[in-house]
GROMACS .gro file of C-alpha atoms in nm:
model
  412
    1MET     CA    1  -0.017   0.030   0.001
    2SER     CA    2   0.121   0.326  -0.085
    3THR     CA    3   0.253   0.559   0.218
    4VAL     CA    4   0.055   0.836   0.124
    5ILE     CA    5  -0.273   0.635   0.135
    6GLU     CA    6  -0.145   0.478   0.450
    7LEU     CA    7  -0.164   0.843   0.633
    8GLU     CA    8  -0.475   0.909   0.514
    9ASP     CA    9  -0.640   0.567   0.602
   10THR     CA   10  -0.458   0.655   0.994
   11TRP     CA   11  -0.494   1.006   1.020
   12CYS     CA   12  -0.824   1.139   0.817
   13ALA     CA   13  -1.180   1.081   0.867
   14HIS     CA   14  -1.293   0.765   0.697
   15ASN     CA   15  -1.616   0.973   0.489
   16TYR     CA   16  -1.479   0.856   0.177
   17HIS     CA   17  -1.377   0.551   0.026
   18PRO     CA   18  -1.095   0.715  -0.277
   19LEU     CA   19  -1.012   0.455  -0.540
   20ALA     CA   20  -0.685   0.323  -0.448
   21VAL     CA   21  -0.507   0.574  -0.685
   22VAL     CA   22  -0.267   0.887  -0.572
   23LEU     CA   23  -0.251   1.169  -0.771
   24VAL     CA   24   0.016   1.420  -0.861
   25ARG     CA   25  -0.006   1.602  -1.098
   26GLY     CA   26  -0.309   1.696  -1.409
   27GLU     CA   27  -0.306   1.907  -1.680
   28GLY     CA   28  -0.586   1.958  -1.901
   29ALA     CA   29  -0.796   1.700  -1.927
   30LEU     CA   30  -0.469   1.432  -1.783
   31LEU     CA   31  -0.391   1.290  -1.485
   32TRP     CA   32  -0.077   1.118  -1.349
   33ASP     CA   33  -0.012   0.923  -1.054
   34GLU     CA   34   0.248   0.897  -0.772
   35GLN     CA   35   0.417   0.571  -1.037
   36GLY     CA   36   0.425   0.833  -1.354
   37ARG     CA   37   0.123   0.619  -1.492
   38ARG     CA   38  -0.156   0.856  -1.677
   39HIS     CA   39  -0.540   0.852  -1.643
   40ILE     CA   40  -0.784   1.041  -1.853
   41ASP     CA   41  -1.025   1.240  -1.568
   42MET     CA   42  -1.368   1.141  -1.719
   43MET     CA   43  -1.525   1.306  -1.340
   44GLY     CA   44  -1.367   1.672  -1.365
   45ALA     CA   45  -1.414   1.675  -1.002
   46TYR     CA   46  -1.755   1.679  -0.992
   47SER     CA   47  -1.740   1.965  -1.285
   48ALA     CA   48  -1.530   2.218  -1.036
   49VAL     CA   49  -1.241   2.120  -1.317
   50SER     CA   50  -1.451   2.205  -1.612
   51HIS     CA   51  -1.196   2.451  -1.741
   52GLY     CA   52  -0.884   2.136  -1.705
   53HIS     CA   53  -0.654   2.046  -1.433
   54CYS     CA   54  -0.365   2.379  -1.403
   55HIS     CA   55  -0.544   2.583  -1.701
   56PRO     CA   56  -0.228   2.855  -1.750
   57ARG     CA   57  -0.473   3.156  -1.733
   58LEU     CA   58  -0.599   3.059  -1.407
   59VAL     CA   59  -0.274   3.005  -1.278
   60LYS     CA   60  -0.134   3.320  -1.404
   61ALA     CA   61  -0.416   3.514  -1.248
   62LEU     CA   62  -0.417   3.290  -0.939
   63THR     CA   63  -0.039   3.330  -0.923
   64GLU     CA   64  -0.044   3.711  -0.985
   65GLN     CA   65  -0.310   3.844  -0.760
   66ALA     CA   66  -0.153   3.606  -0.471
   67GLY     CA   67   0.133   3.835  -0.534
   68LYS     CA   68  -0.081   4.185  -0.442
   69LEU     CA   69  -0.325   4.057  -0.228
   70ALA     CA   70  -0.532   3.773  -0.147
   71VAL     CA   71  -0.725   3.802   0.153
   72VAL     CA   72  -0.890   4.121   0.334
   73SER     CA   73  -1.226   4.147   0.493
   74ARG     CA   74  -1.568   4.315   0.328
   75ALA     CA   75  -1.515   4.522   0.561
   76PHE     CA   76  -1.319   4.684   0.302
   77HIS     CA   77  -1.311   4.739  -0.114
   78THR     CA   78  -1.089   4.580  -0.318
   79ALA     CA   79  -1.050   4.590  -0.731
   80PRO     CA   80  -1.114   4.207  -0.862
   81LEU     CA   81  -1.443   4.190  -0.658
   82GLY     CA   82  -1.701   4.442  -0.841
   83ALA     CA   83  -1.577   4.346  -1.164
   84PHE     CA   84  -1.629   4.015  -1.113
   85ALA     CA   85  -1.972   4.039  -1.022
   86GLU     CA   86  -2.052   4.275  -1.292
   87LEU     CA   87  -1.966   4.011  -1.567
   88ALA     CA   88  -2.135   3.752  -1.352
   89CYS     CA   89  -2.422   3.947  -1.399
   90ARG     CA   90  -2.465   4.008  -1.710
   91LEU     CA   91  -2.399   3.673  -1.841
   92THR     CA   92  -2.636   3.548  -1.623
   93GLY     CA   93  -2.930   3.827  -1.669
   94MET     CA   94  -2.922   3.848  -1.264
   95ASP     CA   95  -2.928   4.169  -1.069
   96ALA     CA   96  -2.648   4.116  -0.804
   97ALA     CA   97  -2.477   3.864  -0.694
   98LEU     CA   98  -2.348   3.761  -0.320
   99PRO     CA   99  -2.004   3.581  -0.330
  100MET     CA  100  -1.914   3.294  -0.126
  101ASN     CA  101  -1.696   3.001  -0.097
  102THR     CA  102  -1.890   2.658  -0.175
  103GLY     CA  103  -2.166   2.555  -0.343
  104ALA     CA  104  -2.340   2.476  -0.025
  105GLU     CA  105  -2.292   2.837   0.119
  106ALA     CA  106  -2.435   2.930  -0.268
  107VAL     CA  107  -2.769   2.673  -0.154
  108GLU     CA  108  -2.751   2.828   0.244
  109THR     CA  109  -2.756   3.216   0.096
  110ALA     CA  110  -3.034   3.135  -0.125
  111LEU     CA  111  -3.208   3.001   0.067
  112LYS     CA  112  -3.207   3.218   0.361
  113ALA     CA  113  -3.279   3.523   0.135
  114ALA     CA  114  -3.554   3.351   0.012
  115ARG     CA  115  -3.744   3.335   0.395
  116LYS     CA  116  -3.605   3.729   0.429
  117TRP     CA  117  -3.780   3.740   0.064
  118ALA     CA  118  -4.121   3.577   0.195
  119TYR     CA  119  -4.133   3.746   0.507
  120GLY     CA  120  -4.064   4.133   0.416
  121VAL     CA  121  -4.193   4.148   0.051
  122LYS     CA  122  -4.426   3.861   0.028
  123LYS     CA  123  -4.588   3.927   0.344
  124VAL     CA  124  -4.582   3.505   0.516
  125PRO     CA  125  -4.589   3.473   0.861
  126ASP     CA  126  -4.294   3.525   1.086
  127GLY     CA  127  -4.192   3.170   1.125
  128LYS     CA  128  -4.420   2.997   0.834
  129ALA     CA  129  -4.228   3.074   0.487
  130ARG     CA  130  -4.148   2.726   0.352
  131ILE     CA  131  -3.928   2.617   0.114
  132ILE     CA  132  -3.967   2.335  -0.221
  133ALA     CA  133  -3.754   2.117  -0.290
  134CYS     CA  134  -3.716   1.769  -0.546
  135ARG     CA  135  -3.666   1.407  -0.427
  136ASP     CA  136  -3.347   1.280  -0.476
  137ASN     CA  137  -3.160   1.610  -0.471
  138PHE     CA  138  -2.881   1.714  -0.414
  139HIS     CA  139  -2.790   2.045  -0.310
  140GLY     CA  140  -2.498   2.025  -0.016
  141ARG     CA  141  -2.406   1.934   0.338
  142THR     CA  142  -2.528   2.140   0.580
  143ILE     CA  143  -2.766   2.062   0.813
  144ALA     CA  144  -3.038   2.239   0.662
  145ILE     CA  145  -2.993   2.140   0.321
  146VAL     CA  146  -2.941   1.748   0.442
  147GLY     CA  147  -3.270   1.831   0.624
  148MET     CA  148  -3.469   1.861   0.312
  149SER     CA  149  -3.247   1.483   0.127
  150SER     CA  150  -3.450   1.193   0.079
  151THR     CA  151  -3.109   1.018   0.054
  152PRO     CA  152  -3.122   0.789   0.431
  153GLN     CA  153  -2.739   0.852   0.452
  154TYR     CA  154  -2.659   1.186   0.434
  155ARG     CA  155  -2.976   1.271   0.692
  156ASP     CA  156  -2.866   0.918   0.983
  157GLY     CA  157  -2.734   1.021   1.269
  158PHE     CA  158  -2.767   1.401   1.185
  159GLY     CA  159  -3.147   1.499   1.322
  160PRO     CA  160  -3.283   1.686   1.469
  161PHE     CA  161  -3.341   1.933   1.120
  162PRO     CA  162  -3.471   2.231   1.097
  163PRO     CA  163  -3.848   2.275   0.938
  164GLY     CA  164  -3.987   2.476   0.635
  165PHE     CA  165  -3.889   2.184   0.369
  166ASP     CA  166  -4.114   2.007   0.165
  167LEU     CA  167  -4.066   1.755  -0.120
  168VAL     CA  168  -4.166   1.692  -0.434
  169PRO     CA  169  -4.095   1.457  -0.707
  170PHE     CA  170  -3.861   1.576  -0.945
  171GLY     CA  171  -3.999   1.614  -1.287
  172ASP     CA  172  -4.309   1.670  -1.214
  173ALA     CA  173  -4.433   1.988  -1.244
  174GLY     CA  174  -4.835   1.908  -1.168
  175ALA     CA  175  -4.675   1.787  -0.811
  176LEU     CA  176  -4.536   2.111  -0.737
  177ALA     CA  177  -4.832   2.250  -0.819
  178GLN     CA  178  -5.029   2.114  -0.572
  179ALA     CA  179  -4.738   2.134  -0.309
  180ILE     CA  180  -4.744   2.525  -0.322
  181THR     CA  181  -4.929   2.683  -0.005
  182PRO     CA  182  -4.987   3.058   0.070
  183ASP     CA  183  -4.690   3.012   0.260
  184THR     CA  184  -4.462   2.874   0.024
  185ALA     CA  185  -4.100   3.141  -0.089
  186ALA     CA  186  -3.950   2.963  -0.316
  187PHE     CA  187  -3.903   2.653  -0.547
  188LEU     CA  188  -3.537   2.502  -0.516
  189VAL     CA  189  -3.446   2.264  -0.797
  190GLU     CA  190  -3.164   2.115  -0.989
  191PRO     CA  191  -3.211   2.147  -1.347
  192ILE     CA  192  -3.015   1.775  -1.369
  193GLN     CA  193  -3.020   1.598  -1.092
  194GLY     CA  194  -2.628   1.559  -1.071
  195GLU     CA  195  -2.572   1.345  -0.764
  196GLY     CA  196  -2.929   1.156  -0.842
  197GLY     CA  197  -2.808   0.986  -1.130
  198ILE     CA  198  -2.771   1.251  -1.369
  199ILE     CA  199  -3.133   1.262  -1.433
  200VAL     CA  200  -3.273   1.494  -1.700
  201PRO     CA  201  -3.683   1.590  -1.636
  202PRO     CA  202  -3.903   1.518  -1.937
  203PRO     CA  203  -3.918   1.829  -2.191
  204GLY     CA  204  -4.073   2.179  -2.100
  205TYR     CA  205  -4.080   2.116  -1.706
  206LEU     CA  206  -3.864   2.357  -1.598
  207ALA     CA  207  -4.049   2.646  -1.819
  208GLN     CA  208  -4.421   2.483  -1.709
  209CYS     CA  209  -4.217   2.506  -1.354
  210ARG     CA  210  -4.137   2.891  -1.409
  211ARG     CA  211  -4.499   3.008  -1.497
  212ILE     CA  212  -4.642   2.804  -1.170
  213CYS     CA  213  -4.433   2.986  -0.950
  214ASP     CA  214  -4.477   3.278  -1.143
  215GLU     CA  215  -4.876   3.274  -1.093
  216ARG     CA  216  -4.843   3.153  -0.729
  217ARG     CA  217  -4.602   3.406  -0.636
  218VAL     CA  218  -4.322   3.176  -0.551
  219LEU     CA  219  -3.980   3.228  -0.624
  220LEU     CA  220  -3.791   2.974  -0.870
  221LEU     CA  221  -3.434   2.897  -0.761
  222CYS     CA  222  -3.192   2.678  -1.031
  223ASP     CA  223  -2.876   2.521  -0.809
  224GLU     CA  224  -2.628   2.560  -1.131
  225VAL     CA  225  -2.323   2.459  -0.866
  226GLN     CA  226  -2.315   2.127  -1.051
  227THR     CA  227  -2.483   2.231  -1.435
  228GLY     CA  228  -2.349   2.563  -1.479
  229LEU     CA  229  -2.082   2.734  -1.670
  230GLY     CA  230  -2.074   2.517  -1.998
  231ARG     CA  231  -2.101   2.186  -1.828
  232THR     CA  232  -2.439   2.042  -2.030
  233GLY     CA  233  -2.367   2.244  -2.405
  234ARG     CA  234  -2.510   2.618  -2.211
  235LEU     CA  235  -2.419   2.868  -1.993
  236LEU     CA  236  -2.664   2.770  -1.741
  237ALA     CA  237  -2.859   2.419  -1.759
  238CYS     CA  238  -3.197   2.611  -1.746
  239GLU     CA  239  -3.097   2.802  -2.080
  240HIS     CA  240  -3.232   2.530  -2.271
  241GLU     CA  241  -3.532   2.625  -2.200
  242GLY     CA  242  -3.537   2.934  -2.204
  243VAL     CA  243  -3.579   2.991  -1.861
  244ARG     CA  244  -3.472   3.303  -1.650
  245PRO     CA  245  -3.475   3.185  -1.225
  246ASP     CA  246  -3.505   3.477  -0.985
  247GLY     CA  247  -3.229   3.355  -0.816
  248ILE     CA  248  -2.919   3.129  -0.913
  249THR     CA  249  -2.620   2.932  -0.767
  250LEU     CA  250  -2.314   2.898  -0.908
  251GLY     CA  251  -1.985   2.699  -0.752
  252LYS     CA  252  -1.721   2.415  -0.859
  253ALA     CA  253  -1.612   2.563  -1.199
  254LEU     CA  254  -1.631   2.929  -1.155
  255GLY     CA  255  -1.288   2.850  -0.890
  256GLY     CA  256  -1.087   2.700  -1.213
  257GLY     CA  257  -1.048   2.408  -1.081
  258LEU     CA  258  -0.765   2.616  -0.836
  259LEU     CA  259  -1.006   2.719  -0.533
  260PRO     CA  260  -1.360   2.780  -0.367
  261VAL     CA  261  -1.553   3.012  -0.516
  262SER     CA  262  -1.920   3.018  -0.562
  263LEU     CA  263  -2.206   3.278  -0.572
  264PHE     CA  264  -2.586   3.314  -0.533
  265LEU     CA  265  -2.696   3.584  -0.773
  266ALA     CA  266  -3.050   3.678  -0.807
  267ARG     CA  267  -3.302   4.011  -0.870
  268ARG     CA  268  -3.301   4.308  -0.719
  269GLU     CA  269  -3.622   4.205  -0.495
  270VAL     CA  270  -3.477   3.908  -0.357
  271MET     CA  271  -3.091   4.057  -0.310
  272ASP     CA  272  -3.231   4.394  -0.173
  273VAL     CA  273  -3.391   4.233   0.127
  274PHE     CA  274  -2.976   4.219   0.271
  275ARG     CA  275  -2.885   4.488   0.456
  276PRO     CA  276  -2.575   4.556   0.616
  277GLY     CA  277  -2.480   4.270   0.858
  278ASP     CA  278  -2.765   4.022   0.789
  279TYR     CA  279  -2.472   3.787   0.638
  280GLY     CA  280  -2.142   3.732   0.560
  281SER     CA  281  -1.813   3.544   0.510
  282THR     CA  282  -1.498   3.620   0.615
  283PHE     CA  283  -1.370   3.489   0.291
  284GLY     CA  284  -1.643   3.487   0.050
  285GLY     CA  285  -1.571   3.755  -0.216
  286ASN     CA  286  -1.180   3.779  -0.134
  287PRO     CA  287  -0.990   3.925  -0.405
  288LEU     CA  288  -0.766   3.550  -0.501
  289ALA     CA  289  -1.114   3.378  -0.501
  290ALA     CA  290  -1.246   3.720  -0.701
  291ALA     CA  291  -0.958   3.744  -0.929
  292VAL     CA  292  -0.944   3.350  -1.032
  293GLY     CA  293  -1.353   3.369  -1.076
  294HIS     CA  294  -1.378   3.687  -1.340
  295GLU     CA  295  -1.088   3.508  -1.531
  296ALA     CA  296  -1.257   3.170  -1.521
  297LEU     CA  297  -1.563   3.297  -1.678
  298ARG     CA  298  -1.385   3.499  -1.943
  299VAL     CA  299  -1.177   3.169  -2.031
  300LEU     CA  300  -1.547   2.945  -2.054
  301LEU     CA  301  -1.637   3.265  -2.318
  302GLU     CA  302  -1.306   3.324  -2.504
  303GLU     CA  303  -1.206   2.915  -2.571
  304GLY     CA  304  -1.549   2.851  -2.661
  305LEU     CA  305  -1.588   2.620  -2.398
  306ILE     CA  306  -1.941   2.613  -2.386
  307GLU     CA  307  -1.951   2.500  -2.750
  308ARG     CA  308  -1.735   2.290  -2.717
  309SER     CA  309  -1.941   2.139  -2.462
  310ALA     CA  310  -2.225   2.114  -2.681
  311GLU     CA  311  -2.077   1.957  -2.947
  312LEU     CA  312  -1.880   1.661  -2.746
  313GLY     CA  313  -2.142   1.567  -2.577
  314VAL     CA  314  -2.343   1.494  -2.864
  315TRP     CA  315  -2.036   1.289  -3.013
  316LEU     CA  316  -1.997   1.117  -2.676
  317MET     CA  317  -2.384   1.024  -2.609
  318GLN     CA  318  -2.427   0.880  -2.948
  319ALA     CA  319  -2.067   0.658  -2.943
  320LEU     CA  320  -2.186   0.522  -2.586
  321GLN     CA  321  -2.494   0.465  -2.733
  322ALA     CA  322  -2.343   0.229  -3.005
  323LEU     CA  323  -2.189   0.042  -2.737
  324HIS     CA  324  -2.513  -0.199  -2.721
  325SER     CA  325  -2.429  -0.365  -2.404
  326PRO     CA  326  -2.672  -0.588  -2.125
  327LEU     CA  327  -2.521  -0.446  -1.828
  328ILE     CA  328  -2.634  -0.107  -1.973
  329LYS     CA  329  -3.008   0.025  -1.875
  330GLU     CA  330  -2.966   0.354  -1.917
  331ILE     CA  331  -2.765   0.673  -2.104
  332ARG     CA  332  -2.869   1.034  -2.028
  333GLY     CA  333  -2.709   1.345  -2.042
  334ARG     CA  334  -2.690   1.672  -2.214
  335GLY     CA  335  -2.333   1.853  -2.312
  336LEU     CA  336  -2.042   1.667  -2.123
  337PHE     CA  337  -2.253   1.583  -1.838
  338ILE     CA  338  -2.372   1.206  -1.903
  339GLY     CA  339  -2.467   0.931  -1.662
  340ILE     CA  340  -2.451   0.524  -1.770
  341GLU     CA  341  -2.664   0.391  -1.516
  342PHE     CA  342  -2.638   0.010  -1.508
  343ASP     CA  343  -2.831  -0.324  -1.447
  344ALA     CA  344  -2.832  -0.373  -1.091
  345ASP     CA  345  -2.935  -0.701  -1.147
  346LYS     CA  346  -2.599  -0.746  -1.319
  347ILE     CA  347  -2.311  -0.563  -1.253
  348ASP     CA  348  -2.259  -0.317  -1.003
  349ALA     CA  349  -2.120   0.041  -1.093
  350ALA     CA  350  -1.845   0.018  -0.817
  351ILE     CA  351  -1.657  -0.262  -1.014
  352VAL     CA  352  -1.681  -0.081  -1.403
  353CYS     CA  353  -1.534   0.223  -1.217
  354ALA     CA  354  -1.257  -0.044  -1.079
  355GLY     CA  355  -1.270  -0.215  -1.396
  356LEU     CA  356  -1.201   0.153  -1.567
  357ALA     CA  357  -0.943   0.271  -1.341
  358LYS     CA  358  -0.727  -0.011  -1.455
  359ARG     CA  359  -0.721   0.125  -1.802
  360GLY     CA  360  -0.620   0.440  -1.705
  361ILE     CA  361  -0.993   0.620  -1.686
  362LEU     CA  362  -1.085   0.825  -1.349
  363THR     CA  363  -1.477   0.884  -1.282
  364LYS     CA  364  -1.675   0.743  -0.964
  365ASP     CA  365  -2.036   0.598  -0.937
  366THR     CA  366  -2.340   0.813  -0.801
  367HIS     CA  367  -2.677   0.680  -0.729
  368ARG     CA  368  -2.908   0.458  -0.967
  369ASN     CA  369  -2.650   0.276  -0.985
  370THR     CA  370  -2.478   0.516  -1.239
  371ILE     CA  371  -2.146   0.650  -1.328
  372ARG     CA  372  -2.055   0.943  -1.494
  373PHE     CA  373  -1.867   1.072  -1.769
  374ALA     CA  374  -1.830   1.476  -1.696
  375PRO     CA  375  -1.488   1.551  -1.774
  376PRO     CA  376  -1.277   1.875  -1.851
  377LEU     CA  377  -1.471   2.083  -2.104
  378VAL     CA  378  -1.111   2.125  -2.252
  379ILE     CA  379  -1.038   1.761  -2.379
  380SER     CA  380  -1.038   1.616  -2.679
  381ARG     CA  381  -1.244   1.385  -2.903
  382ASP     CA  382  -0.940   1.140  -2.891
  383LEU     CA  383  -0.912   1.132  -2.504
  384LEU     CA  384  -1.314   1.077  -2.544
  385VAL     CA  385  -1.252   0.801  -2.791
  386GLU     CA  386  -1.002   0.675  -2.522
  387ALA     CA  387  -1.182   0.666  -2.295
  388VAL     CA  388  -1.504   0.480  -2.453
  389GLU     CA  389  -1.299   0.215  -2.591
  390ALA     CA  390  -1.164   0.184  -2.226
  391LEU     CA  391  -1.556   0.077  -2.099
  392ARG     CA  392  -1.564  -0.143  -2.407
  393LEU     CA  393  -1.362  -0.333  -2.278
  394THR     CA  394  -1.463  -0.295  -1.958
  395LEU     CA  395  -1.746  -0.432  -2.052
  396ASP     CA  396  -1.688  -0.726  -2.235
  397GLU     CA  397  -1.432  -0.845  -1.986
  398LEU     CA  398  -1.731  -0.847  -1.729
  399ILE     CA  399  -1.898  -1.040  -1.986
  400PRO     CA  400  -1.685  -1.220  -2.210
  401SER     CA  401  -1.976  -1.395  -2.396
  402HIS     CA  402  -2.057  -1.009  -2.488
  403PRO     CA  403  -2.002  -0.925  -2.852
  404ARG     CA  404  -1.791  -0.688  -2.990
  405THR     CA  405  -1.861  -0.330  -3.072
  406ASP     CA  406  -1.684  -0.177  -3.401
  407ASP     CA  407  -1.920   0.045  -3.453
  408LEU     CA  408  -1.673   0.360  -3.665
  409SER     CA  409  -1.861   0.644  -3.495
  410VAL     CA  410  -1.699   0.510  -3.094
  411ARG     CA  411  -1.393   0.527  -3.249
  412GLY     CA  412  -1.423   0.903  -3.413
   0.00000   0.00000   0.00000
């Protein structure tokens, strides 16, 4: 066993069960382990490394800003923050941004804003505001957020949970309409469920939710921490249906794969419920984070990563569908955000991940016995061809009688 693995096992909390590989270097969509072996990153750190590992422009922005000023309190103004917030707002169509650090913090900010809006603007009675979320959601790991989770393990041993949350089935706009009461402040939803198994809702679902929220005076909050910033082939996943939410959470890729950066963006009516002292963060909006976040947005646009995700995503989906493996139950996703669900009666997705790792392809399984293919958006088609071929070989090995797939489209 690697000394690094032994040290982690001895001294770190056992809240993860990582694959037995020690990564020491990354570039673009590639990673190298301590033995010098090359791997293709097909997970992209849950979208946090959408720009690729160690993108030169982002490393430059980080080091230049770190050499000038890294962290001061928001009690003072700093040069990078305003430009970062302006670009984020202009791109998303929102009026104002509140910077935080992690995606979970951005979601917590959205929840606080929704409740404060409910009391101050909608005039819901004090202490009665409710927020609707979807079953099988994943919005983070705080006490409040896991309190609205339907995944037993995320909740086990962490209660009691704050009240005020209701759950409806994902993809069912009618269920949302039925769940809304006069006290409902907001509907919080992932445009595509990530940890839930890369679940794409029925066409028109989000647009229906927008109409329902408008009719009932309920805020529509879209959690784009994982699906946003080009991951699904659009800047925001909600753009696939032409929907503009009342509030958006961004994170992960916003930090360029270098450090935690997140934003809650919203309409003025929502954001203006906050007054000085209502909410804050020691590190939120610090100069280093703002400089990197600003450059991450510019790289996304100037290097055509959103369009690249859309184009390569179509090819990858077709290549995976051409495998025709009896182990595969369903393939779903948009852009470079694809889930491959396996028949649980035939194979465990974790075994597929282990087989891929032996062939230098790194990813992990998630809910519904699904593995994700969500590589950095800078990945080349040649590397995607290699990843699909490794998946084919892995599945052939798991079912030796399964015939080879020699479809030329799989090979690029």
